[in-house]
PDB file of C-alpha atoms and ligand atoms in Angstrom:
ATOM      1  CA  MET A  10       4.271  11.976 -15.144  1.00 88.00           C
ATOM      2  CA  LEU A  11       5.754   8.933 -12.840  1.00 94.00           C
ATOM      3  CA  LEU A  12       5.535   9.310  -9.107  1.00 98.00           C
ATOM      4  CA  ASP A  13       6.347   6.503  -6.233  1.00 98.00           C
ATOM      5  CA  TYR A  14       4.016   6.704  -3.068  1.00 98.00           C
ATOM      6  CA  HIS A  15       5.176   3.858  -1.522  1.00 98.00           C
ATOM      7  CA  MET A  16       7.955   3.916   0.585  1.00 98.00           C
ATOM      8  CA  HIS A  17       9.795   3.147   4.008  1.00 98.00           C
ATOM      9  CA  THR A  18      12.646   5.144   5.199  1.00 97.00           C
ATOM     10  CA  PHE A  19      15.074   3.910   9.251  1.00 96.00           C
ATOM     11  CA  LEU A  20      11.475   5.724  11.180  1.00 94.00           C
ATOM     12  CA  SER A  21      10.058   2.216  10.436  1.00 93.00           C
ATOM     13  CA  ASP A  22      11.725  -0.763   8.504  1.00 93.00           C
ATOM     14  CA  GLY A  23      13.364   0.987   5.717  1.00 95.00           C
ATOM     15  CA  ARG A  24      17.083   1.143   5.967  1.00 96.00           C
ATOM     16  CA  ASP A  25      17.755   5.254   4.456  1.00 97.00           C
ATOM     17  CA  ASP A  26      17.025   7.837   4.984  1.00 96.00           C
ATOM     18  CA  HIS A  27      14.805  10.845   3.424  1.00 97.00           C
ATOM     19  CA  GLU A  28      17.091  12.710   1.674  1.00 97.00           C
ATOM     20  CA  GLN A  29      18.833   9.417  -0.010  1.00 97.00           C
ATOM     21  CA  MET A  30      14.887   7.886  -1.226  1.00 98.00           C
ATOM     22  CA  VAL A  31      14.812  11.585  -2.527  1.00 98.00           C
ATOM     23  CA  SER A  32      18.235  11.241  -4.588  1.00 98.00           C
ATOM     24  CA  SER A  33      17.534   7.840  -6.093  1.00 98.00           C
ATOM     25  CA  ALA A  34      14.037   9.495  -6.955  1.00 98.00           C
ATOM     26  CA  ALA A  35      16.061  11.707  -9.277  1.00 97.00           C
ATOM     27  CA  PHE A  36      18.039   9.792 -10.340  1.00 97.00           C
ATOM     28  CA  ARG A  37      15.674   7.663 -11.898  1.00 97.00           C
ATOM     29  CA  GLY A  38      13.415  10.325 -13.506  1.00 96.00           C
ATOM     30  CA  ILE A  39      10.419  10.133 -10.822  1.00 97.00           C
ATOM     31  CA  SER A  40       9.033  13.160 -10.356  1.00 97.00           C
ATOM     32  CA  GLU A  41       6.899  12.752  -7.378  1.00 98.00           C
ATOM     33  CA  ILE A  42       7.576  10.800  -4.402  1.00 98.00           C
ATOM     34  CA  GLY A  43       5.510  10.146  -1.092  1.00 98.00           C
ATOM     35  CA  PHE A  44       7.070   8.587   2.266  1.00 98.00           C
ATOM     36  CA  SER A  45       4.938   6.043   3.552  1.00 98.00           C
ATOM     37  CA  ASP A  46       6.368   5.222   6.690  1.00 97.00           C
ATOM     38  CA  HIS A  47       4.065   2.674   8.747  1.00 96.00           C
ATOM     39  CA  ILE A  48       2.047   3.774  11.461  1.00 95.00           C
ATOM     40  CA  SER A  49      -0.148   0.957  13.612  1.00 92.00           C
ATOM     41  CA  ILE A  50      -2.251   1.403  16.594  1.00 91.00           C
ATOM     42  CA  LYS A  51      -1.190  -1.734  17.948  1.00 89.00           C
ATOM     43  CA  PRO A  52       2.481  -1.639  18.853  1.00 86.00           C
ATOM     44  CA  VAL A  53       4.146  -3.399  15.951  1.00 90.00           C
ATOM     45  CA  SER A  54       8.742  -3.750  15.975  1.00 90.00           C
ATOM     46  CA  TRP A  55       8.147  -2.484  12.354  1.00 93.00           C
ATOM     47  CA  ALA A  56       6.167   0.736  12.639  1.00 93.00           C
ATOM     48  CA  LEU A  57       7.012   4.118  13.839  1.00 91.00           C
ATOM     49  CA  PRO A  58       5.627   4.444  17.268  1.00 87.00           C
ATOM     50  CA  ILE A  59       3.747   6.906  17.350  1.00 84.00           C
ATOM     51  CA  ASP A  60       5.378   9.533  19.898  1.00 85.00           C
ATOM     52  CA  ARG A  61       7.846   9.352  17.547  1.00 89.00           C
ATOM     53  CA  ILE A  62       5.012  10.804  14.896  1.00 92.00           C
ATOM     54  CA  ASP A  63       6.887  14.483  15.631  1.00 94.00           C
ATOM     55  CA  GLU A  64      10.202  13.893  13.912  1.00 94.00           C
ATOM     56  CA  MET A  65       8.392  12.266  11.556  1.00 95.00           C
ATOM     57  CA  ILE A  66       6.657  15.367  10.843  1.00 96.00           C
ATOM     58  CA  SER A  67       9.957  17.197  11.270  1.00 96.00           C
ATOM     59  CA  ARG A  68      11.973  14.921   8.594  1.00 96.00           C
ATOM     60  CA  ILE A  69       9.465  15.030   6.013  1.00 97.00           C
ATOM     61  CA  HIS A  70       9.579  18.997   6.778  1.00 96.00           C
ATOM     62  CA  ALA A  71      12.863  19.247   6.166  1.00 97.00           C
ATOM     63  CA  VAL A  72      12.980  17.135   3.105  1.00 97.00           C
ATOM     64  CA  GLN A  73      10.398  19.426   1.689  1.00 97.00           C
ATOM     65  CA  ALA A  74      12.576  22.212   2.439  1.00 97.00           C
ATOM     66  CA  SER A  75      15.700  21.262   0.513  1.00 96.00           C
ATOM     67  CA  ASP A  76      16.737  21.140  -2.901  1.00 95.00           C
ATOM     68  CA  THR A  77      15.090  17.427  -4.074  1.00 96.00           C
ATOM     69  CA  LYS A  78      16.630  18.463  -7.582  1.00 95.00           C
ATOM     70  CA  GLY A  79      13.436  18.928  -8.770  1.00 96.00           C
ATOM     71  CA  VAL A  80      10.787  15.564  -7.203  1.00 98.00           C
ATOM     72  CA  GLU A  81       7.880  16.846  -5.001  1.00 98.00           C
ATOM     73  CA  VAL A  82       7.637  15.518  -1.799  1.00 98.00           C
ATOM     74  CA  LYS A  83       4.516  14.205  -0.765  1.00 98.00           C
ATOM     75  CA  PHE A  84       3.898  13.199   3.081  1.00 98.00           C
ATOM     76  CA  GLY A  85       1.687   9.759   3.811  1.00 98.00           C
ATOM     77  CA  VAL A  86       1.739   7.419   5.477  1.00 97.00           C
ATOM     78  CA  GLU A  87       0.777   3.191   5.646  1.00 98.00           C
ATOM     79  CA  MET A  88      -1.450   2.570   8.281  1.00 97.00           C
ATOM     80  CA  ASP A  89      -2.961  -0.497   9.676  1.00 97.00           C
ATOM     81  CA  TYR A  90      -6.315  -1.203   9.439  1.00 98.00           C
ATOM     82  CA  PHE A  91      -7.590  -3.181  12.125  1.00 97.00           C
ATOM     83  CA  PHE A  92     -11.994  -3.757  12.163  1.00 97.00           C
ATOM     84  CA  GLY A  93     -13.839  -2.792  14.941  1.00 96.00           C
ATOM     85  CA  MET A  94     -10.776   0.271  15.585  1.00 96.00           C
ATOM     86  CA  GLU A  95     -12.078   2.513  12.771  1.00 97.00           C
ATOM     87  CA  LYS A  96     -12.336   5.153  15.904  1.00 97.00           C
ATOM     88  CA  GLN A  97      -8.670   5.051  17.019  1.00 95.00           C
ATOM     89  CA  ILE A  98      -7.064   4.728  13.863  1.00 96.00           C
ATOM     90  CA  GLN A  99      -8.959   8.229  12.632  1.00 97.00           C
ATOM     91  CA  GLN A 100      -7.510  10.044  15.483  1.00 95.00           C
ATOM     92  CA  VAL A 101      -4.516   9.046  14.135  1.00 94.00           C
ATOM     93  CA  ILE A 102      -4.647  10.384  11.013  1.00 96.00           C
ATOM     94  CA  LYS A 103      -6.248  13.567  11.408  1.00 95.00           C
ATOM     95  CA  GLN A 104      -3.143  14.422  13.991  1.00 91.00           C
ATOM     96  CA  LEU A 105      -0.993  14.371  10.799  1.00 94.00           C
ATOM     97  CA  PRO A 106      -0.414  16.763   8.175  1.00 95.00           C
ATOM     98  CA  ILE A 107      -0.291  14.070   5.286  1.00 97.00           C
ATOM     99  CA  ASP A 108      -1.695  14.627   1.348  1.00 98.00           C
ATOM    100  CA  TYR A 109      -2.701  10.627   1.767  1.00 98.00           C
ATOM    101  CA  VAL A 110      -3.178   7.695   3.712  1.00 98.00           C
ATOM    102  CA  ILE A 111      -2.528   3.940   2.716  1.00 98.00           C
ATOM    103  CA  GLY A 112      -4.774   1.193   4.426  1.00 98.00           C
ATOM    104  CA  SER A 113      -2.804  -2.365   4.489  1.00 98.00           C
ATOM    105  CA  ILE A 114      -3.609  -5.240   6.388  1.00 98.00           C
ATOM    106  CA  HIS A 115      -0.917  -6.908   7.651  1.00 97.00           C
ATOM    107  CA  PHE A 116      -2.890  -9.445  10.379  1.00 97.00           C
ATOM    108  CA  VAL A 117      -5.198 -11.927  10.174  1.00 97.00           C
ATOM    109  CA  ASP A 118      -6.124 -12.899  13.484  1.00 92.00           C
ATOM    110  CA  ASP A 119      -3.346 -11.345  15.255  1.00 91.00           C
ATOM    111  CA  TRP A 120      -1.380 -13.088  12.534  1.00 95.00           C
ATOM    112  CA  ASN A 121       1.180 -11.059  10.902  1.00 95.00           C
ATOM    113  CA  PHE A 122       1.158 -12.597   7.819  1.00 96.00           C
ATOM    114  CA  ASP A 123       3.421 -11.040   5.891  1.00 95.00           C
ATOM    115  CA  THR A 124       6.068 -11.596   8.165  1.00 93.00           C
ATOM    116  CA  ASP A 125       5.141 -14.475   9.786  1.00 89.00           C
ATOM    117  CA  ALA A 126       5.652 -17.340   6.877  1.00 93.00           C
ATOM    118  CA  ASN A 127       6.065 -20.529   9.123  1.00 92.00           C
ATOM    119  CA  GLU A 128       2.358 -20.489  10.517  1.00 94.00           C
ATOM    120  CA  PHE A 129       1.004 -20.712   6.831  1.00 96.00           C
ATOM    121  CA  ASP A 130       1.741 -24.781   7.159  1.00 94.00           C
ATOM    122  CA  ARG A 131      -0.501 -24.857  10.235  1.00 94.00           C
ATOM    123  CA  VAL A 132      -3.985 -22.419   8.816  1.00 96.00           C
ATOM    124  CA  ASP A 133      -6.705 -23.492   6.957  1.00 97.00           C
ATOM    125  CA  VAL A 134      -5.234 -21.400   4.086  1.00 98.00           C
ATOM    126  CA  ASN A 135      -8.676 -21.668   2.767  1.00 98.00           C
ATOM    127  CA  ARG A 136     -10.074 -19.327   5.422  1.00 98.00           C
ATOM    128  CA  PHE A 137      -7.626 -17.149   5.712  1.00 98.00           C
ATOM    129  CA  TYR A 138      -7.950 -15.763   2.226  1.00 98.00           C
ATOM    130  CA  ARG A 139     -11.480 -15.254   2.865  1.00 98.00           C
ATOM    131  CA  GLN A 140     -11.160 -13.510   6.022  1.00 98.00           C
ATOM    132  CA  TYR A 141      -8.532 -11.186   4.555  1.00 98.00           C
ATOM    133  CA  PHE A 142     -10.592 -10.288   1.245  1.00 98.00           C
ATOM    134  CA  LYS A 143     -13.013  -9.370   4.377  1.00 98.00           C
ATOM    135  CA  LEU A 144     -10.695  -7.298   6.106  1.00 98.00           C
ATOM    136  CA  VAL A 145      -9.373  -5.808   2.825  1.00 98.00           C
ATOM    137  CA  GLN A 146     -13.177  -4.655   1.380  1.00 98.00           C
ATOM    138  CA  GLN A 147     -13.573  -3.363   5.571  1.00 98.00           C
ATOM    139  CA  SER A 148     -10.394  -1.395   4.747  1.00 98.00           C
ATOM    140  CA  ALA A 149     -12.168   0.274   1.703  1.00 98.00           C
ATOM    141  CA  LYS A 150     -15.350   0.673   3.225  1.00 98.00           C
ATOM    142  CA  SER A 151     -14.463   2.389   6.259  1.00 98.00           C
ATOM    143  CA  LYS A 152     -13.346   5.476   4.340  1.00 97.00           C
ATOM    144  CA  LEU A 153     -10.451   5.750   6.745  1.00 98.00           C
ATOM    145  CA  PHE A 154      -8.043   5.967   3.705  1.00 98.00           C
ATOM    146  CA  ASP A 155      -7.246   7.346   0.375  1.00 98.00           C
ATOM    147  CA  ILE A 156      -5.567   4.213  -0.814  1.00 98.00           C
ATOM    148  CA  ILE A 157      -5.788   0.392  -0.595  1.00 98.00           C
ATOM    149  CA  GLY A 158      -2.246  -0.732   0.113  1.00 98.00           C
ATOM    150  CA  HIS A 159      -0.784  -4.473  -1.792  1.00 98.00           C
ATOM    151  CA  CYS A 160      -4.613  -5.434  -1.981  1.00 98.00           C
ATOM    152  CA  ASP A 161      -3.267  -9.302  -2.571  1.00 98.00           C
ATOM    153  CA  LEU A 162      -0.829 -10.024  -0.121  1.00 98.00           C
ATOM    154  CA  ALA A 163      -2.269 -13.202   1.171  1.00 98.00           C
ATOM    155  CA  LYS A 164      -0.492 -14.069  -1.941  1.00 98.00           C
ATOM    156  CA  LYS A 165       2.990 -13.248  -0.839  1.00 98.00           C
ATOM    157  CA  PHE A 166       4.321 -16.385   0.504  1.00 98.00           C
ATOM    158  CA  ALA A 167       2.584 -18.238  -2.443  1.00 97.00           C
ATOM    159  CA  TYR A 168       0.023 -20.444  -0.552  1.00 98.00           C
ATOM    160  CA  TYR A 169      -3.046 -20.133  -2.698  1.00 98.00           C
ATOM    161  CA  PRO A 170      -6.406 -21.866  -2.122  1.00 98.00           C
ATOM    162  CA  THR A 171      -8.021 -24.356  -3.510  1.00 98.00           C
ATOM    163  CA  PHE A 172     -10.837 -22.221  -5.574  1.00 98.00           C
ATOM    164  CA  PRO A 173     -10.474 -20.132  -7.570  1.00 97.00           C
ATOM    165  CA  LEU A 174     -10.314 -16.552  -6.187  1.00 98.00           C
ATOM    166  CA  ASP A 175     -12.444 -15.027  -9.745  1.00 97.00           C
ATOM    167  CA  VAL A 176     -15.642 -14.284  -7.092  1.00 98.00           C
ATOM    168  CA  LEU A 177     -13.399 -12.676  -4.441  1.00 98.00           C
ATOM    169  CA  TYR A 178     -11.673 -10.373  -6.689  1.00 98.00           C
ATOM    170  CA  ASP A 179     -14.542  -9.011  -8.379  1.00 98.00           C
ATOM    171  CA  GLU A 180     -16.685  -8.681  -5.385  1.00 98.00           C
ATOM    172  CA  THR A 181     -13.716  -6.698  -3.641  1.00 98.00           C
ATOM    173  CA  ALA A 182     -13.308  -4.813  -7.269  1.00 98.00           C
ATOM    174  CA  GLN A 183     -16.700  -3.546  -6.874  1.00 98.00           C
ATOM    175  CA  VAL A 184     -16.197  -2.888  -2.885  1.00 98.00           C
ATOM    176  CA  PHE A 185     -13.688  -0.253  -4.335  1.00 98.00           C
ATOM    177  CA  LYS A 186     -15.306   0.790  -6.929  1.00 98.00           C
ATOM    178  CA  ARG A 187     -17.763   1.939  -4.723  1.00 98.00           C
ATOM    179  CA  ALA A 188     -16.087   3.027  -1.551  1.00 98.00           C
ATOM    180  CA  ASP A 189     -14.140   5.408  -4.304  1.00 98.00           C
ATOM    181  CA  VAL A 190     -10.851   4.500  -3.787  1.00 98.00           C
ATOM    182  CA  VAL A 191      -7.556   4.147  -5.123  1.00 98.00           C
ATOM    183  CA  VAL A 192      -5.634   0.478  -5.550  1.00 98.00           C
ATOM    184  CA  GLU A 193      -1.659   1.217  -5.699  1.00 98.00           C
ATOM    185  CA  ILE A 194       0.508  -0.981  -8.013  1.00 98.00           C
ATOM    186  CA  ASN A 195       2.507  -2.210  -5.878  1.00 98.00           C
ATOM    187  CA  THR A 196       5.921  -3.277  -7.765  1.00 98.00           C
ATOM    188  CA  SER A 197       7.340  -4.968  -4.646  1.00 98.00           C
ATOM    189  CA  GLY A 198       5.751  -8.807  -5.303  1.00 98.00           C
ATOM    190  CA  ARG A 199       8.200  -9.117  -8.360  1.00 97.00           C
ATOM    191  CA  THR A 200      11.028 -10.055  -5.698  1.00 97.00           C
ATOM    192  CA  LYS A 201       8.963 -11.708  -3.102  1.00 97.00           C
ATOM    193  CA  PRO A 202       7.842 -16.174  -3.593  1.00 98.00           C
ATOM    194  CA  CYS A 203       4.660 -15.127  -5.209  1.00 98.00           C
ATOM    195  CA  ASN A 204       6.427 -13.175  -8.175  1.00 98.00           C
ATOM    196  CA  GLU A 205       3.903 -11.287  -9.000  1.00 98.00           C
ATOM    197  CA  PHE A 206       2.470  -7.305  -8.420  1.00 98.00           C
ATOM    198  CA  TYR A 207      -0.244  -6.701  -6.225  1.00 98.00           C
ATOM    199  CA  PRO A 208      -2.406  -6.814  -7.583  1.00 98.00           C
ATOM    200  CA  SER A 209      -2.214  -9.860  -9.641  1.00 98.00           C
ATOM    201  CA  ILE A 210      -3.541  -9.497 -13.432  1.00 97.00           C
ATOM    202  CA  PRO A 211      -6.746 -11.564 -13.132  1.00 98.00           C
ATOM    203  CA  PHE A 212      -7.322  -8.928  -9.912  1.00 98.00           C
ATOM    204  CA  LEU A 213      -6.516  -5.582 -11.947  1.00 98.00           C
ATOM    205  CA  GLU A 214      -7.883  -6.844 -15.104  1.00 98.00           C
ATOM    206  CA  ARG A 215     -11.113  -7.102 -12.610  1.00 98.00           C
ATOM    207  CA  LEU A 216     -10.636  -3.247 -10.889  1.00 98.00           C
ATOM    208  CA  ALA A 217      -9.911  -1.640 -14.863  1.00 98.00           C
ATOM    209  CA  TYR A 218     -13.691  -3.121 -15.610  1.00 98.00           C
ATOM    210  CA  TYR A 219     -14.992  -1.414 -12.648  1.00 98.00           C
ATOM    211  CA  LYS A 220     -12.914   1.700 -13.428  1.00 98.00           C
ATOM    212  CA  VAL A 221     -11.273   1.789 -10.024  1.00 98.00           C
ATOM    213  CA  PRO A 222      -8.499   4.422  -9.867  1.00 98.00           C
ATOM    214  CA  VAL A 223      -4.720   3.314  -9.356  1.00 98.00           C
ATOM    215  CA  THR A 224      -1.506   4.853  -8.732  1.00 98.00           C
ATOM    216  CA  LEU A 225       1.964   3.672  -8.066  1.00 98.00           C
ATOM    217  CA  GLY A 226       4.586   2.420  -5.319  1.00 98.00           C
ATOM    218  CA  SER A 227       7.773  -0.071  -5.008  1.00 98.00           C
ATOM    219  CA  ASP A 228       7.345  -0.300  -1.505  1.00 98.00           C
ATOM    220  CA  ALA A 229      11.179   0.448  -1.112  1.00 98.00           C
ATOM    221  CA  HIS A 230      12.623  -0.241   2.008  1.00 98.00           C
ATOM    222  CA  VAL A 231      16.114   0.800   0.099  1.00 98.00           C
ATOM    223  CA  GLU A 232      16.847   3.389  -1.984  1.00 98.00           C
ATOM    224  CA  GLN A 233      17.761   0.882  -4.832  1.00 98.00           C
ATOM    225  CA  ASN A 234      13.911  -0.233  -4.527  1.00 98.00           C
ATOM    226  CA  VAL A 235      12.749   3.451  -5.777  1.00 98.00           C
ATOM    227  CA  GLY A 236      10.796   3.346  -8.611  1.00 98.00           C
ATOM    228  CA  GLN A 237      11.488  -0.253  -9.275  1.00 98.00           C
ATOM    229  CA  PHE A 238       9.683  -2.357 -11.867  1.00 98.00           C
ATOM    230  CA  PHE A 239       7.868   0.853 -12.921  1.00 97.00           C
ATOM    231  CA  ASP A 240       8.295   0.314 -16.735  1.00 97.00           C
ATOM    232  CA  GLU A 241       6.296  -3.333 -16.304  1.00 97.00           C
ATOM    233  CA  ALA A 242       3.769  -2.248 -13.988  1.00 98.00           C
ATOM    234  CA  ILE A 243       3.024   1.466 -16.035  1.00 97.00           C
ATOM    235  CA  ALA A 244       2.589  -1.602 -19.577  1.00 97.00           C
ATOM    236  CA  GLY A 245       0.636  -3.816 -17.477  1.00 97.00           C
ATOM    237  CA  ILE A 246      -2.006  -0.794 -16.399  1.00 98.00           C
ATOM    238  CA  LYS A 247      -2.207   0.600 -20.298  1.00 98.00           C
ATOM    239  CA  ALA A 248      -3.100  -1.998 -21.504  1.00 98.00           C
ATOM    240  CA  LEU A 249      -6.317  -2.315 -19.631  1.00 98.00           C
ATOM    241  CA  GLY A 250      -7.027   0.584 -20.722  1.00 97.00           C
ATOM    242  CA  TYR A 251      -5.482   2.511 -17.916  1.00 98.00           C
ATOM    243  CA  LYS A 252      -4.285   6.444 -19.097  1.00 98.00           C
ATOM    244  CA  GLU A 253      -3.845   8.288 -15.719  1.00 98.00           C
ATOM    245  CA  ILE A 254      -2.575   7.137 -12.177  1.00 98.00           C
ATOM    246  CA  ALA A 255      -4.001   9.213  -8.844  1.00 98.00           C
ATOM    247  CA  ARG A 256      -1.403  11.741  -7.143  1.00 98.00           C
ATOM    248  CA  PHE A 257      -3.078  13.282  -3.954  1.00 98.00           C
ATOM    249  CA  THR A 258      -2.688  16.945  -2.212  1.00 98.00           C
ATOM    250  CA  LYS A 259      -3.680  17.545   1.623  1.00 98.00           C
ATOM    251  CA  ARG A 260      -6.055  14.646   0.875  1.00 98.00           C
ATOM    252  CA  LYS A 261      -7.312  15.582  -2.289  1.00 98.00           C
ATOM    253  CA  ARG A 262      -7.105  13.730  -5.393  1.00 98.00           C
ATOM    254  CA  GLU A 263      -6.274  14.316  -8.957  1.00 98.00           C
ATOM    255  CA  MET A 264      -5.984  12.328 -11.768  1.00 98.00           C
ATOM    256  CA  VAL A 265      -2.851  12.560 -13.931  1.00 97.00           C
ATOM    257  CA  LYS A 266      -1.741  11.099 -17.180  1.00 96.00           C
ATOM    258  CA  ILE A 267       1.089   7.973 -17.779  1.00 94.00           C
TER     259      ILE A 267
HETATM  260 ZN1  LIG F   5       2.979  -2.848   3.686  1.00 50.35          ZN
HETATM  261 ZN1  LIG F   6       5.163  -0.709   2.740  1.00 50.35          ZN
END
């Protein structure tokens, strides 16, 4: 079974509407998709304002009730994690009639590092990587999220630390296992300066070693990117022994064969 659980519509920073994303999935033979527009408890330009949540709910319900050409449509969100703001995040999550929550880190020290690349020349990249992975681990431990989004996004603009990342990968994989979270294979990194999926192969090897469950997400912001590079992603996880991926219904996880 093929599913794509990470995509954005015009409601946050995507371009297209729900119907266009569904048609694209049907055309590409993807049997289940989930919308995951951004919600952030700190106001940011690329997230859906909290006061437009009702519009998000009604749009997803409308597309679910329409002819989806056999594509099952799930209701997800991509929520920013901020250390120390777990209660506020939980408040928002619990008002949503969702199937799953992706927890993502886009900020380190108030720096929106995945949109503002210039800053990389001014920061201590080693320190940034340690802070980033610590936040990713805290997001998993918070138990707020079903899926951890693009879990090595720090590499997006191809700035790397001078130390090897193996220890952080191993430690983070163990945290994911203990927290019982799913990790997405987010294929969008292939078109970014880092030119590889999130997570990288060495990180994914540690996830496979600890048997951390995975799922798939294109992070499409336009309809033509739904399911992009999924053949390569599936071949990659199968090569590491994965035979199933996770799907969610009302926040209940089920493993399905790939
Ligand atoms: Zn994201
Ligand atoms: Zn996203």
